[in-house]
């Protein structure tokens, strides 16, 4: 039997509602980005979506047999 080392991350998506008072959208986003959890409507998440696993690297005897990076892209609307 071969021994494989599997590096992975466990992701759980939680959705929250934040309420920020500001003079404009740009200022509201600046305030929110500095400390998003300071503006939560409730402490608990609105919902928790399913769980996902992301395998980033697998090695066999120190040799990489699989590797994939994950790029996070964020859009504000």
PDB file of N, CA, C and O in Angstrom, chain B, residues numbered from 101:
ATOM      1  N   UNK B 101       0.836  -1.193   0.000  1.00  0.00           N
ATOM      2  CA  UNK B 101       0.000   0.000   0.000  1.00  0.00           C
ATOM      3  C   UNK B 101       0.873   1.246   0.000  1.00  0.00           C
ATOM      4  O   UNK B 101       1.886   1.306   0.696  1.00  0.00           O
ATOM      5  N   UNK B 102       0.472   2.240  -0.787  1.00  0.00           N
ATOM      6  CA  UNK B 102       1.156   3.518  -0.823  1.00  0.00           C
ATOM      7  C   UNK B 102       0.533   4.458   0.189  1.00  0.00           C
ATOM      8  O   UNK B 102      -0.649   4.330   0.509  1.00  0.00           O
ATOM      9  N   UNK B 103       1.307   5.392   0.693  1.00  0.00           N
ATOM     10  CA  UNK B 103       0.826   6.372   1.667  1.00  0.00           C
ATOM     11  C   UNK B 103       0.691   7.715   0.965  1.00  0.00           C
ATOM     12  O   UNK B 103       1.649   8.206   0.368  1.00  0.00           O
ATOM     13  N   UNK B 104      -0.488   8.307   1.034  1.00  0.00           N
ATOM     14  CA  UNK B 104      -0.762   9.590   0.405  1.00  0.00           C
ATOM     15  C   UNK B 104      -1.073  10.615   1.476  1.00  0.00           C
ATOM     16  O   UNK B 104      -1.829  10.333   2.406  1.00  0.00           O
ATOM     17  N   UNK B 105      -0.504  11.794   1.359  1.00  0.00           N
ATOM     18  CA  UNK B 105      -0.800  12.907   2.256  1.00  0.00           C
ATOM     19  C   UNK B 105      -1.707  13.858   1.480  1.00  0.00           C
ATOM     20  O   UNK B 105      -1.339  14.345   0.411  1.00  0.00           O
ATOM     21  N   UNK B 106      -2.887  14.117   2.024  1.00  0.00           N
ATOM     22  CA  UNK B 106      -3.894  14.941   1.345  1.00  0.00           C
ATOM     23  C   UNK B 106      -4.101  16.225   2.144  1.00  0.00           C
ATOM     24  O   UNK B 106      -4.523  16.184   3.299  1.00  0.00           O
ATOM     25  N   UNK B 107      -3.803  17.353   1.528  1.00  0.00           N
ATOM     26  CA  UNK B 107      -4.037  18.662   2.150  1.00  0.00           C
ATOM     27  C   UNK B 107      -5.379  19.176   1.636  1.00  0.00           C
ATOM     28  O   UNK B 107      -5.614  19.211   0.428  1.00  0.00           O
ATOM     29  N   UNK B 108      -6.262  19.576   2.558  1.00  0.00           N
ATOM     30  CA  UNK B 108      -7.566  20.069   2.129  1.00  0.00           C
ATOM     31  C   UNK B 108      -8.076  21.113   3.104  1.00  0.00           C
ATOM     32  O   UNK B 108      -7.599  21.223   4.233  1.00  0.00           O
ATOM     33  N   UNK B 109      -9.058  21.876   2.643  1.00  0.00           N
ATOM     34  CA  UNK B 109      -9.722  22.836   3.512  1.00  0.00           C
ATOM     35  C   UNK B 109     -11.202  22.488   3.558  1.00  0.00           C
ATOM     36  O   UNK B 109     -11.767  21.972   2.593  1.00  0.00           O
ATOM     37  N   UNK B 110     -11.809  22.777   4.682  1.00  0.00           N
ATOM     38  CA  UNK B 110     -13.237  22.531   4.897  1.00  0.00           C
ATOM     39  C   UNK B 110     -13.918  23.892   4.915  1.00  0.00           C
ATOM     40  O   UNK B 110     -13.534  24.778   5.678  1.00  0.00           O
ATOM     41  N   UNK B 111     -14.918  24.048   4.078  1.00  0.00           N
ATOM     42  CA  UNK B 111     -15.569  25.343   3.933  1.00  0.00           C
ATOM     43  C   UNK B 111     -17.047  25.215   4.280  1.00  0.00           C
ATOM     44  O   UNK B 111     -17.734  24.306   3.814  1.00  0.00           O
ATOM     45  N   UNK B 112     -17.519  26.138   5.103  1.00  0.00           N
ATOM     46  CA  UNK B 112     -18.942  26.223   5.410  1.00  0.00           C
ATOM     47  C   UNK B 112     -19.371  27.654   5.130  1.00  0.00           C
ATOM     48  O   UNK B 112     -18.812  28.593   5.696  1.00  0.00           O
ATOM     49  N   UNK B 113     -20.343  27.822   4.274  1.00  0.00           N
ATOM     50  CA  UNK B 113     -20.786  29.159   3.919  1.00  0.00           C
ATOM     51  C   UNK B 113     -21.917  29.597   4.825  1.00  0.00           C
ATOM     52  O   UNK B 113     -22.967  28.956   4.880  1.00  0.00           O
ATOM     53  N   UNK B 114     -21.701  30.683   5.529  1.00  0.00           N
ATOM     54  CA  UNK B 114     -22.716  31.272   6.394  1.00  0.00           C
ATOM     55  C   UNK B 114     -23.079  32.637   5.851  1.00  0.00           C
ATOM     56  O   UNK B 114     -22.198  33.437   5.537  1.00  0.00           O
ATOM     57  N   UNK B 115     -24.368  32.911   5.736  1.00  0.00           N
ATOM     58  CA  UNK B 115     -24.819  34.208   5.223  1.00  0.00           C
ATOM     59  C   UNK B 115     -25.336  35.051   6.376  1.00  0.00           C
ATOM     60  O   UNK B 115     -26.123  34.586   7.200  1.00  0.00           O
ATOM     61  N   UNK B 116     -24.880  36.305   6.423  1.00  0.00           N
ATOM     62  CA  UNK B 116     -25.258  37.251   7.463  1.00  0.00           C
ATOM     63  C   UNK B 116     -25.885  38.477   6.820  1.00  0.00           C
ATOM     64  O   UNK B 116     -25.781  38.679   5.611  1.00  0.00           O
ATOM     65  N   UNK B 117     -26.532  39.288   7.637  1.00  0.00           N
ATOM     66  CA  UNK B 117     -27.052  40.577   7.206  1.00  0.00           C
ATOM     67  C   UNK B 117     -26.383  41.654   8.046  1.00  0.00           C
ATOM     68  O   UNK B 117     -26.452  41.627   9.275  1.00  0.00           O
ATOM     69  N   UNK B 118     -25.743  42.592   7.383  1.00  0.00           N
ATOM     70  CA  UNK B 118     -25.093  43.720   8.063  1.00  0.00           C
ATOM     71  C   UNK B 118     -25.830  44.996   7.675  1.00  0.00           C
ATOM     72  O   UNK B 118     -26.244  45.165   6.528  1.00  0.00           O
ATOM     73  N   UNK B 119     -25.986  45.886   8.643  1.00  0.00           N
ATOM     74  CA  UNK B 119     -26.643  47.163   8.387  1.00  0.00           C
ATOM     75  C   UNK B 119     -25.645  48.273   8.715  1.00  0.00           C
ATOM     76  O   UNK B 119     -25.193  48.399   9.853  1.00  0.00           O
ATOM     77  N   UNK B 120     -25.309  49.078   7.699  1.00  0.00           N
ATOM     78  CA  UNK B 120     -24.330  50.152   7.842  1.00  0.00           C
ATOM     79  C   UNK B 120     -24.995  51.464   7.450  1.00  0.00           C
ATOM     80  O   UNK B 120     -25.620  51.556   6.393  1.00  0.00           O
ATOM     81  N   UNK B 121     -24.864  52.468   8.291  1.00  0.00           N
ATOM     82  CA  UNK B 121     -25.368  53.799   7.964  1.00  0.00           C
ATOM     83  C   UNK B 121     -24.206  54.627   7.437  1.00  0.00           C
ATOM     84  O   UNK B 121     -23.156  54.707   8.074  1.00  0.00           O
ATOM     85  N   UNK B 122     -24.395  55.247   6.265  1.00  0.00           N
ATOM     86  CA  UNK B 122     -23.346  56.061   5.659  1.00  0.00           C
ATOM     87  C   UNK B 122     -23.976  57.030   4.667  1.00  0.00           C
ATOM     88  O   UNK B 122     -25.154  56.913   4.327  1.00  0.00           O
ATOM     89  N   UNK B 123     -23.174  57.991   4.207  1.00  0.00           N
ATOM     90  CA  UNK B 123     -23.658  59.002   3.279  1.00  0.00           C
ATOM     91  C   UNK B 123     -23.707  58.514   1.837  1.00  0.00           C
ATOM     92  O   UNK B 123     -24.401  59.105   1.010  1.00  0.00           O
ATOM     93  N   UNK B 124     -22.981  57.447   1.524  1.00  0.00           N
ATOM     94  CA  UNK B 124     -22.974  56.937   0.158  1.00  0.00           C
ATOM     95  C   UNK B 124     -22.642  55.447   0.182  1.00  0.00           C
ATOM     96  O   UNK B 124     -22.191  54.899   1.188  1.00  0.00           O
ATOM     97  N   UNK B 125     -22.883  54.816  -0.962  1.00  0.00           N
ATOM     98  CA  UNK B 125     -22.554  53.395  -1.114  1.00  0.00           C
ATOM     99  C   UNK B 125     -21.063  53.161  -0.879  1.00  0.00           C
ATOM    100  O   UNK B 125     -20.679  52.227  -0.175  1.00  0.00           O
ATOM    101  N   UNK B 126     -20.229  54.010  -1.470  1.00  0.00           N
ATOM    102  CA  UNK B 126     -18.784  53.847  -1.338  1.00  0.00           C
ATOM    103  C   UNK B 126     -18.339  53.920   0.118  1.00  0.00           C
ATOM    104  O   UNK B 126     -17.520  53.119   0.567  1.00  0.00           O
ATOM    105  N   UNK B 127     -18.891  54.899   0.857  1.00  0.00           N
ATOM    106  CA  UNK B 127     -18.533  55.041   2.271  1.00  0.00           C
ATOM    107  C   UNK B 127     -19.051  53.856   3.088  1.00  0.00           C
ATOM    108  O   UNK B 127     -18.378  53.385   4.005  1.00  0.00           O
ATOM    109  N   UNK B 128     -20.257  53.377   2.748  1.00  0.00           N
ATOM    110  CA  UNK B 128     -20.815  52.216   3.459  1.00  0.00           C
ATOM    111  C   UNK B 128     -19.917  51.002   3.257  1.00  0.00           C
ATOM    112  O   UNK B 128     -19.660  50.257   4.203  1.00  0.00           O
ATOM    113  N   UNK B 129     -19.440  50.799   2.033  1.00  0.00           N
ATOM    114  CA  UNK B 129     -18.560  49.654   1.770  1.00  0.00           C
ATOM    115  C   UNK B 129     -17.220  49.808   2.478  1.00  0.00           C
ATOM    116  O   UNK B 129     -16.677  48.826   2.984  1.00  0.00           O
ATOM    117  N   UNK B 130     -16.676  51.022   2.523  1.00  0.00           N
ATOM    118  CA  UNK B 130     -15.420  51.255   3.239  1.00  0.00           C
ATOM    119  C   UNK B 130     -15.575  50.929   4.721  1.00  0.00           C
ATOM    120  O   UNK B 130     -14.717  50.275   5.313  1.00  0.00           O
ATOM    121  N   UNK B 131     -16.667  51.385   5.309  1.00  0.00           N
ATOM    122  CA  UNK B 131     -16.933  51.123   6.729  1.00  0.00           C
ATOM    123  C   UNK B 131     -17.105  49.625   6.961  1.00  0.00           C
ATOM    124  O   UNK B 131     -16.528  49.061   7.890  1.00  0.00           O
ATOM    125  N   UNK B 132     -17.905  48.988   6.106  1.00  0.00           N
ATOM    126  CA  UNK B 132     -18.166  47.556   6.238  1.00  0.00           C
ATOM    127  C   UNK B 132     -16.891  46.730   6.124  1.00  0.00           C
ATOM    128  O   UNK B 132     -16.670  45.818   6.922  1.00  0.00           O
ATOM    129  N   UNK B 133     -16.052  47.041   5.140  1.00  0.00           N
ATOM    130  CA  UNK B 133     -14.836  46.267   4.899  1.00  0.00           C
ATOM    131  C   UNK B 133     -13.839  46.357   6.059  1.00  0.00           C
ATOM    132  O   UNK B 133     -13.059  45.429   6.271  1.00  0.00           O
ATOM    133  N   UNK B 134     -13.856  47.453   6.803  1.00  0.00           N
ATOM    134  CA  UNK B 134     -12.947  47.594   7.945  1.00  0.00           C
ATOM    135  C   UNK B 134     -13.278  46.603   9.051  1.00  0.00           C
ATOM    136  O   UNK B 134     -12.377  46.087   9.711  1.00  0.00           O
ATOM    137  N   UNK B 135     -14.560  46.333   9.258  1.00  0.00           N
ATOM    138  CA  UNK B 135     -14.959  45.429  10.337  1.00  0.00           C
ATOM    139  C   UNK B 135     -16.383  44.924  10.097  1.00  0.00           C
ATOM    140  O   UNK B 135     -17.319  45.394  10.745  1.00  0.00           O
ATOM    141  N   UNK B 136     -16.558  43.974   9.174  1.00  0.00           N
ATOM    142  CA  UNK B 136     -17.907  43.559   8.771  1.00  0.00           C
ATOM    143  C   UNK B 136     -18.767  42.999   9.900  1.00  0.00           C
ATOM    144  O   UNK B 136     -19.981  43.198   9.906  1.00  0.00           O
ATOM    145  N   UNK B 137     -18.163  42.312  10.838  1.00  0.00           N
ATOM    146  CA  UNK B 137     -18.966  41.680  11.885  1.00  0.00           C
ATOM    147  C   UNK B 137     -19.450  42.660  12.947  1.00  0.00           C
ATOM    148  O   UNK B 137     -20.253  42.292  13.804  1.00  0.00           O
ATOM    149  N   UNK B 138     -18.973  43.904  12.902  1.00  0.00           N
ATOM    150  CA  UNK B 138     -19.467  44.917  13.837  1.00  0.00           C
ATOM    151  C   UNK B 138     -20.861  45.406  13.460  1.00  0.00           C
ATOM    152  O   UNK B 138     -21.526  46.056  14.266  1.00  0.00           O
ATOM    153  N   UNK B 139     -21.307  45.101  12.248  1.00  0.00           N
ATOM    154  CA  UNK B 139     -22.569  45.637  11.751  1.00  0.00           C
ATOM    155  C   UNK B 139     -23.626  44.569  11.510  1.00  0.00           C
ATOM    156  O   UNK B 139     -24.559  44.782  10.736  1.00  0.00           O
ATOM    157  N   UNK B 140     -23.488  43.436  12.159  1.00  0.00           N
ATOM    158  CA  UNK B 140     -24.456  42.358  11.967  1.00  0.00           C
ATOM    159  C   UNK B 140     -25.798  42.709  12.565  1.00  0.00           C
ATOM    160  O   UNK B 140     -25.891  43.313  13.633  1.00  0.00           O
ATOM    161  N   UNK B 141     -26.842  42.311  11.845  1.00  0.00           N
ATOM    162  CA  UNK B 141     -28.196  42.499  12.349  1.00  0.00           C
ATOM    163  C   UNK B 141     -28.434  41.572  13.534  1.00  0.00           C
ATOM    164  O   UNK B 141     -29.041  41.972  14.527  1.00  0.00           O
ATOM    165  N   UNK B 142     -27.953  40.331  13.429  1.00  0.00           N
ATOM    166  CA  UNK B 142     -28.035  39.338  14.498  1.00  0.00           C
ATOM    167  C   UNK B 142     -26.671  38.690  14.647  1.00  0.00           C
ATOM    168  O   UNK B 142     -25.853  38.737  13.728  1.00  0.00           O
ATOM    169  N   UNK B 143     -26.422  38.083  15.807  1.00  0.00           N
ATOM    170  CA  UNK B 143     -25.160  37.384  16.020  1.00  0.00           C
ATOM    171  C   UNK B 143     -25.089  36.091  15.214  1.00  0.00           C
ATOM    172  O   UNK B 143     -24.028  35.718  14.713  1.00  0.00           O
ATOM    173  N   UNK B 144     -26.217  35.420  15.097  1.00  0.00           N
ATOM    174  CA  UNK B 144     -26.267  34.127  14.390  1.00  0.00           C
ATOM    175  C   UNK B 144     -26.404  34.357  12.893  1.00  0.00           C
ATOM    176  O   UNK B 144     -26.990  35.358  12.482  1.00  0.00           O
ATOM    177  N   UNK B 145     -25.882  33.462  12.072  1.00  0.00           N
ATOM    178  CA  UNK B 145     -26.050  33.614  10.620  1.00  0.00           C
ATOM    179  C   UNK B 145     -27.507  33.487  10.200  1.00  0.00           C
ATOM    180  O   UNK B 145     -28.296  32.787  10.836  1.00  0.00           O
ATOM    181  N   UNK B 146     -27.850  34.180   9.112  1.00  0.00           N
ATOM    182  CA  UNK B 146     -29.201  34.063   8.551  1.00  0.00           C
ATOM    183  C   UNK B 146     -29.445  32.638   8.071  1.00  0.00           C
ATOM    184  O   UNK B 146     -30.536  32.090   8.233  1.00  0.00           O
ATOM    185  N   UNK B 147     -28.413  32.050   7.478  1.00  0.00           N
ATOM    186  CA  UNK B 147     -28.509  30.674   7.005  1.00  0.00           C
ATOM    187  C   UNK B 147     -27.110  30.096   6.897  1.00  0.00           C
ATOM    188  O   UNK B 147     -26.123  30.822   6.784  1.00  0.00           O
ATOM    189  N   UNK B 148     -27.048  28.787   6.934  1.00  0.00           N
ATOM    190  CA  UNK B 148     -25.785  28.083   6.742  1.00  0.00           C
ATOM    191  C   UNK B 148     -25.986  27.141   5.566  1.00  0.00           C
ATOM    192  O   UNK B 148     -26.830  26.247   5.601  1.00  0.00           O
ATOM    193  N   UNK B 149     -25.201  27.358   4.534  1.00  0.00           N
ATOM    194  CA  UNK B 149     -25.292  26.525   3.339  1.00  0.00           C
ATOM    195  C   UNK B 149     -24.454  25.273   3.554  1.00  0.00           C
ATOM    196  O   UNK B 149     -23.730  25.159   4.543  1.00  0.00           O
ATOM    197  N   UNK B 150     -24.557  24.363   2.643  1.00  0.00           N
ATOM    198  CA  UNK B 150     -23.844  23.101   2.730  1.00  0.00           C
ATOM    199  C   UNK B 150     -22.350  23.254   2.961  1.00  0.00           C
ATOM    200  O   UNK B 150     -21.800  24.352   2.879  1.00  0.00           O
ATOM    201  N   UNK B 151     -21.731  22.173   3.242  1.00  0.00           N
ATOM    202  CA  UNK B 151     -20.306  22.156   3.489  1.00  0.00           C
ATOM    203  C   UNK B 151     -19.590  21.657   2.244  1.00  0.00           C
ATOM    204  O   UNK B 151     -20.120  20.831   1.500  1.00  0.00           O
ATOM    205  N   UNK B 152     -18.391  22.161   2.024  1.00  0.00           N
ATOM    206  CA  UNK B 152     -17.611  21.756   0.858  1.00  0.00           C
ATOM    207  C   UNK B 152     -16.191  21.435   1.284  1.00  0.00           C
ATOM    208  O   UNK B 152     -15.694  21.971   2.275  1.00  0.00           O
ATOM    209  N   UNK B 153     -15.548  20.574   0.543  1.00  0.00           N
ATOM    210  CA  UNK B 153     -14.149  20.248   0.759  1.00  0.00           C
ATOM    211  C   UNK B 153     -13.378  20.653  -0.481  1.00  0.00           C
ATOM    212  O   UNK B 153     -13.831  20.437  -1.605  1.00  0.00           O
ATOM    213  N   UNK B 154     -12.223  21.235  -0.272  1.00  0.00           N
ATOM    214  CA  UNK B 154     -11.358  21.628  -1.377  1.00  0.00           C
ATOM    215  C   UNK B 154     -10.003  20.973  -1.173  1.00  0.00           C
ATOM    216  O   UNK B 154      -9.275  21.320  -0.244  1.00  0.00           O
ATOM    217  N   UNK B 155      -9.665  20.034  -2.033  1.00  0.00           N
ATOM    218  CA  UNK B 155      -8.369  19.358  -1.962  1.00  0.00           C
ATOM    219  C   UNK B 155      -7.374  20.218  -2.729  1.00  0.00           C
ATOM    220  O   UNK B 155      -7.561  20.489  -3.915  1.00  0.00           O
ATOM    221  N   UNK B 156      -6.315  20.645  -2.046  1.00  0.00           N
ATOM    222  CA  UNK B 156      -5.341  21.519  -2.680  1.00  0.00           C
ATOM    223  C   UNK B 156      -4.061  20.805  -3.091  1.00  0.00           C
ATOM    224  O   UNK B 156      -3.377  21.233  -4.020  1.00  0.00           O
ATOM    225  N   UNK B 157      -3.734  19.705  -2.393  1.00  0.00           N
ATOM    226  CA  UNK B 157      -2.472  19.042  -2.706  1.00  0.00           C
ATOM    227  C   UNK B 157      -2.486  17.606  -2.199  1.00  0.00           C
ATOM    228  O   UNK B 157      -2.975  17.323  -1.106  1.00  0.00           O
ATOM    229  N   UNK B 158      -1.938  16.701  -3.016  1.00  0.00           N
ATOM    230  CA  UNK B 158      -1.776  15.301  -2.616  1.00  0.00           C
ATOM    231  C   UNK B 158      -0.335  14.906  -2.947  1.00  0.00           C
ATOM    232  O   UNK B 158       0.154  15.141  -4.052  1.00  0.00           O
ATOM    233  N   UNK B 159       0.323  14.306  -1.969  1.00  0.00           N
ATOM    234  CA  UNK B 159       1.687  13.845  -2.211  1.00  0.00           C
ATOM    235  C   UNK B 159       1.803  12.357  -1.920  1.00  0.00           C
ATOM    236  O   UNK B 159       1.092  11.816  -1.074  1.00  0.00           O
ATOM    237  N   UNK B 160       2.715  11.706  -2.638  1.00  0.00           N
ATOM    238  CA  UNK B 160       3.027  10.295  -2.427  1.00  0.00           C
ATOM    239  C   UNK B 160       4.538  10.211  -2.248  1.00  0.00           C
ATOM    240  O   UNK B 160       5.299  10.556  -3.152  1.00  0.00           O
ATOM    241  N   UNK B 161       4.964   9.751  -1.081  1.00  0.00           N
ATOM    242  CA  UNK B 161       6.392   9.645  -0.775  1.00  0.00           C
ATOM    243  C   UNK B 161       7.134  10.952  -1.060  1.00  0.00           C
ATOM    244  O   UNK B 161       8.238  10.943  -1.605  1.00  0.00           O
ATOM    245  N   UNK B 162       6.518  12.074  -0.686  1.00  0.00           N
ATOM    246  CA  UNK B 162       7.143  13.381  -0.867  1.00  0.00           C
ATOM    247  C   UNK B 162       7.013  13.968  -2.254  1.00  0.00           C
ATOM    248  O   UNK B 162       7.413  15.112  -2.472  1.00  0.00           O
ATOM    249  N   UNK B 163       6.467  13.223  -3.201  1.00  0.00           N
ATOM    250  CA  UNK B 163       6.276  13.708  -4.567  1.00  0.00           C
ATOM    251  C   UNK B 163       4.837  14.177  -4.751  1.00  0.00           C
ATOM    252  O   UNK B 163       3.898  13.493  -4.345  1.00  0.00           O
ATOM    253  N   UNK B 164       4.671  15.337  -5.362  1.00  0.00           N
ATOM    254  CA  UNK B 164       3.332  15.880  -5.609  1.00  0.00           C
ATOM    255  C   UNK B 164       2.673  15.092  -6.740  1.00  0.00           C
ATOM    256  O   UNK B 164       3.213  15.006  -7.843  1.00  0.00           O
ATOM    257  N   UNK B 165       1.494  14.512  -6.454  1.00  0.00           N
ATOM    258  CA  UNK B 165       0.734  13.804  -7.490  1.00  0.00           C
ATOM    259  C   UNK B 165      -0.489  14.614  -7.932  1.00  0.00           C
ATOM    260  O   UNK B 165      -1.065  14.346  -8.987  1.00  0.00           O
ATOM    261  N   UNK B 166      -0.880  15.598  -7.129  1.00  0.00           N
ATOM    262  CA  UNK B 166      -1.993  16.479  -7.486  1.00  0.00           C
ATOM    263  C   UNK B 166      -1.803  17.790  -6.735  1.00  0.00           C
ATOM    264  O   UNK B 166      -1.482  17.796  -5.547  1.00  0.00           O
ATOM    265  N   UNK B 167      -2.005  18.893  -7.436  1.00  0.00           N
ATOM    266  CA  UNK B 167      -1.954  20.200  -6.780  1.00  0.00           C
ATOM    267  C   UNK B 167      -2.822  21.168  -7.557  1.00  0.00           C
ATOM    268  O   UNK B 167      -2.723  21.267  -8.780  1.00  0.00           O
ATOM    269  N   UNK B 168      -3.678  21.883  -6.834  1.00  0.00           N
ATOM    270  CA  UNK B 168      -4.548  22.869  -7.468  1.00  0.00           C
ATOM    271  C   UNK B 168      -4.730  24.019  -6.500  1.00  0.00           C
ATOM    272  O   UNK B 168      -5.067  23.823  -5.332  1.00  0.00           O
ATOM    273  N   UNK B 169      -4.506  25.200  -6.994  1.00  0.00           N
ATOM    274  CA  UNK B 169      -4.728  26.367  -6.156  1.00  0.00           C
ATOM    275  C   UNK B 169      -6.151  26.850  -6.373  1.00  0.00           C
ATOM    276  O   UNK B 169      -6.752  26.612  -7.421  1.00  0.00           O
ATOM    277  N   UNK B 170      -6.672  27.521  -5.382  1.00  0.00           N
ATOM    278  CA  UNK B 170      -8.030  28.046  -5.465  1.00  0.00           C
ATOM    279  C   UNK B 170      -7.943  29.558  -5.405  1.00  0.00           C
ATOM    280  O   UNK B 170      -7.385  30.121  -4.464  1.00  0.00           O
ATOM    281  N   UNK B 171      -8.496  30.212  -6.412  1.00  0.00           N
ATOM    282  CA  UNK B 171      -8.467  31.659  -6.454  1.00  0.00           C
ATOM    283  C   UNK B 171      -9.821  32.182  -6.019  1.00  0.00           C
ATOM    284  O   UNK B 171     -10.854  31.774  -6.549  1.00  0.00           O
ATOM    285  N   UNK B 172      -9.814  33.094  -5.045  1.00  0.00           N
ATOM    286  CA  UNK B 172     -11.049  33.675  -4.545  1.00  0.00           C
ATOM    287  C   UNK B 172     -11.310  34.993  -5.269  1.00  0.00           C
ATOM    288  O   UNK B 172     -10.485  35.907  -5.251  1.00  0.00           O
ATOM    289  N   UNK B 173     -12.474  35.068  -5.902  1.00  0.00           N
ATOM    290  CA  UNK B 173     -12.858  36.278  -6.609  1.00  0.00           C
ATOM    291  C   UNK B 173     -14.078  36.850  -5.895  1.00  0.00           C
ATOM    292  O   UNK B 173     -15.074  36.152  -5.703  1.00  0.00           O
ATOM    293  N   UNK B 174     -13.998  38.118  -5.503  1.00  0.00           N
ATOM    294  CA  UNK B 174     -15.077  38.746  -4.755  1.00  0.00           C
ATOM    295  C   UNK B 174     -15.637  39.889  -5.585  1.00  0.00           C
ATOM    296  O   UNK B 174     -14.889  40.700  -6.131  1.00  0.00           O
ATOM    297  N   UNK B 175     -16.957  39.945  -5.673  1.00  0.00           N
ATOM    298  CA  UNK B 175     -17.644  41.036  -6.363  1.00  0.00           C
ATOM    299  C   UNK B 175     -18.607  41.683  -5.413  1.00  0.00           C
ATOM    300  O   UNK B 175     -19.342  40.989  -4.710  1.00  0.00           O
ATOM    301  N   UNK B 176     -18.624  42.999  -5.373  1.00  0.00           N
ATOM    302  CA  UNK B 176     -19.612  43.748  -4.588  1.00  0.00           C
ATOM    303  C   UNK B 176     -20.636  44.320  -5.553  1.00  0.00           C
ATOM    304  O   UNK B 176     -20.276  44.899  -6.578  1.00  0.00           O
ATOM    305  N   UNK B 177     -21.891  44.161  -5.232  1.00  0.00           N
ATOM    306  CA  UNK B 177     -22.954  44.705  -6.083  1.00  0.00           C
ATOM    307  C   UNK B 177     -23.766  45.707  -5.328  1.00  0.00           C
ATOM    308  O   UNK B 177     -24.709  46.277  -5.876  1.00  0.00           O
TER     309      UNK B 177
END
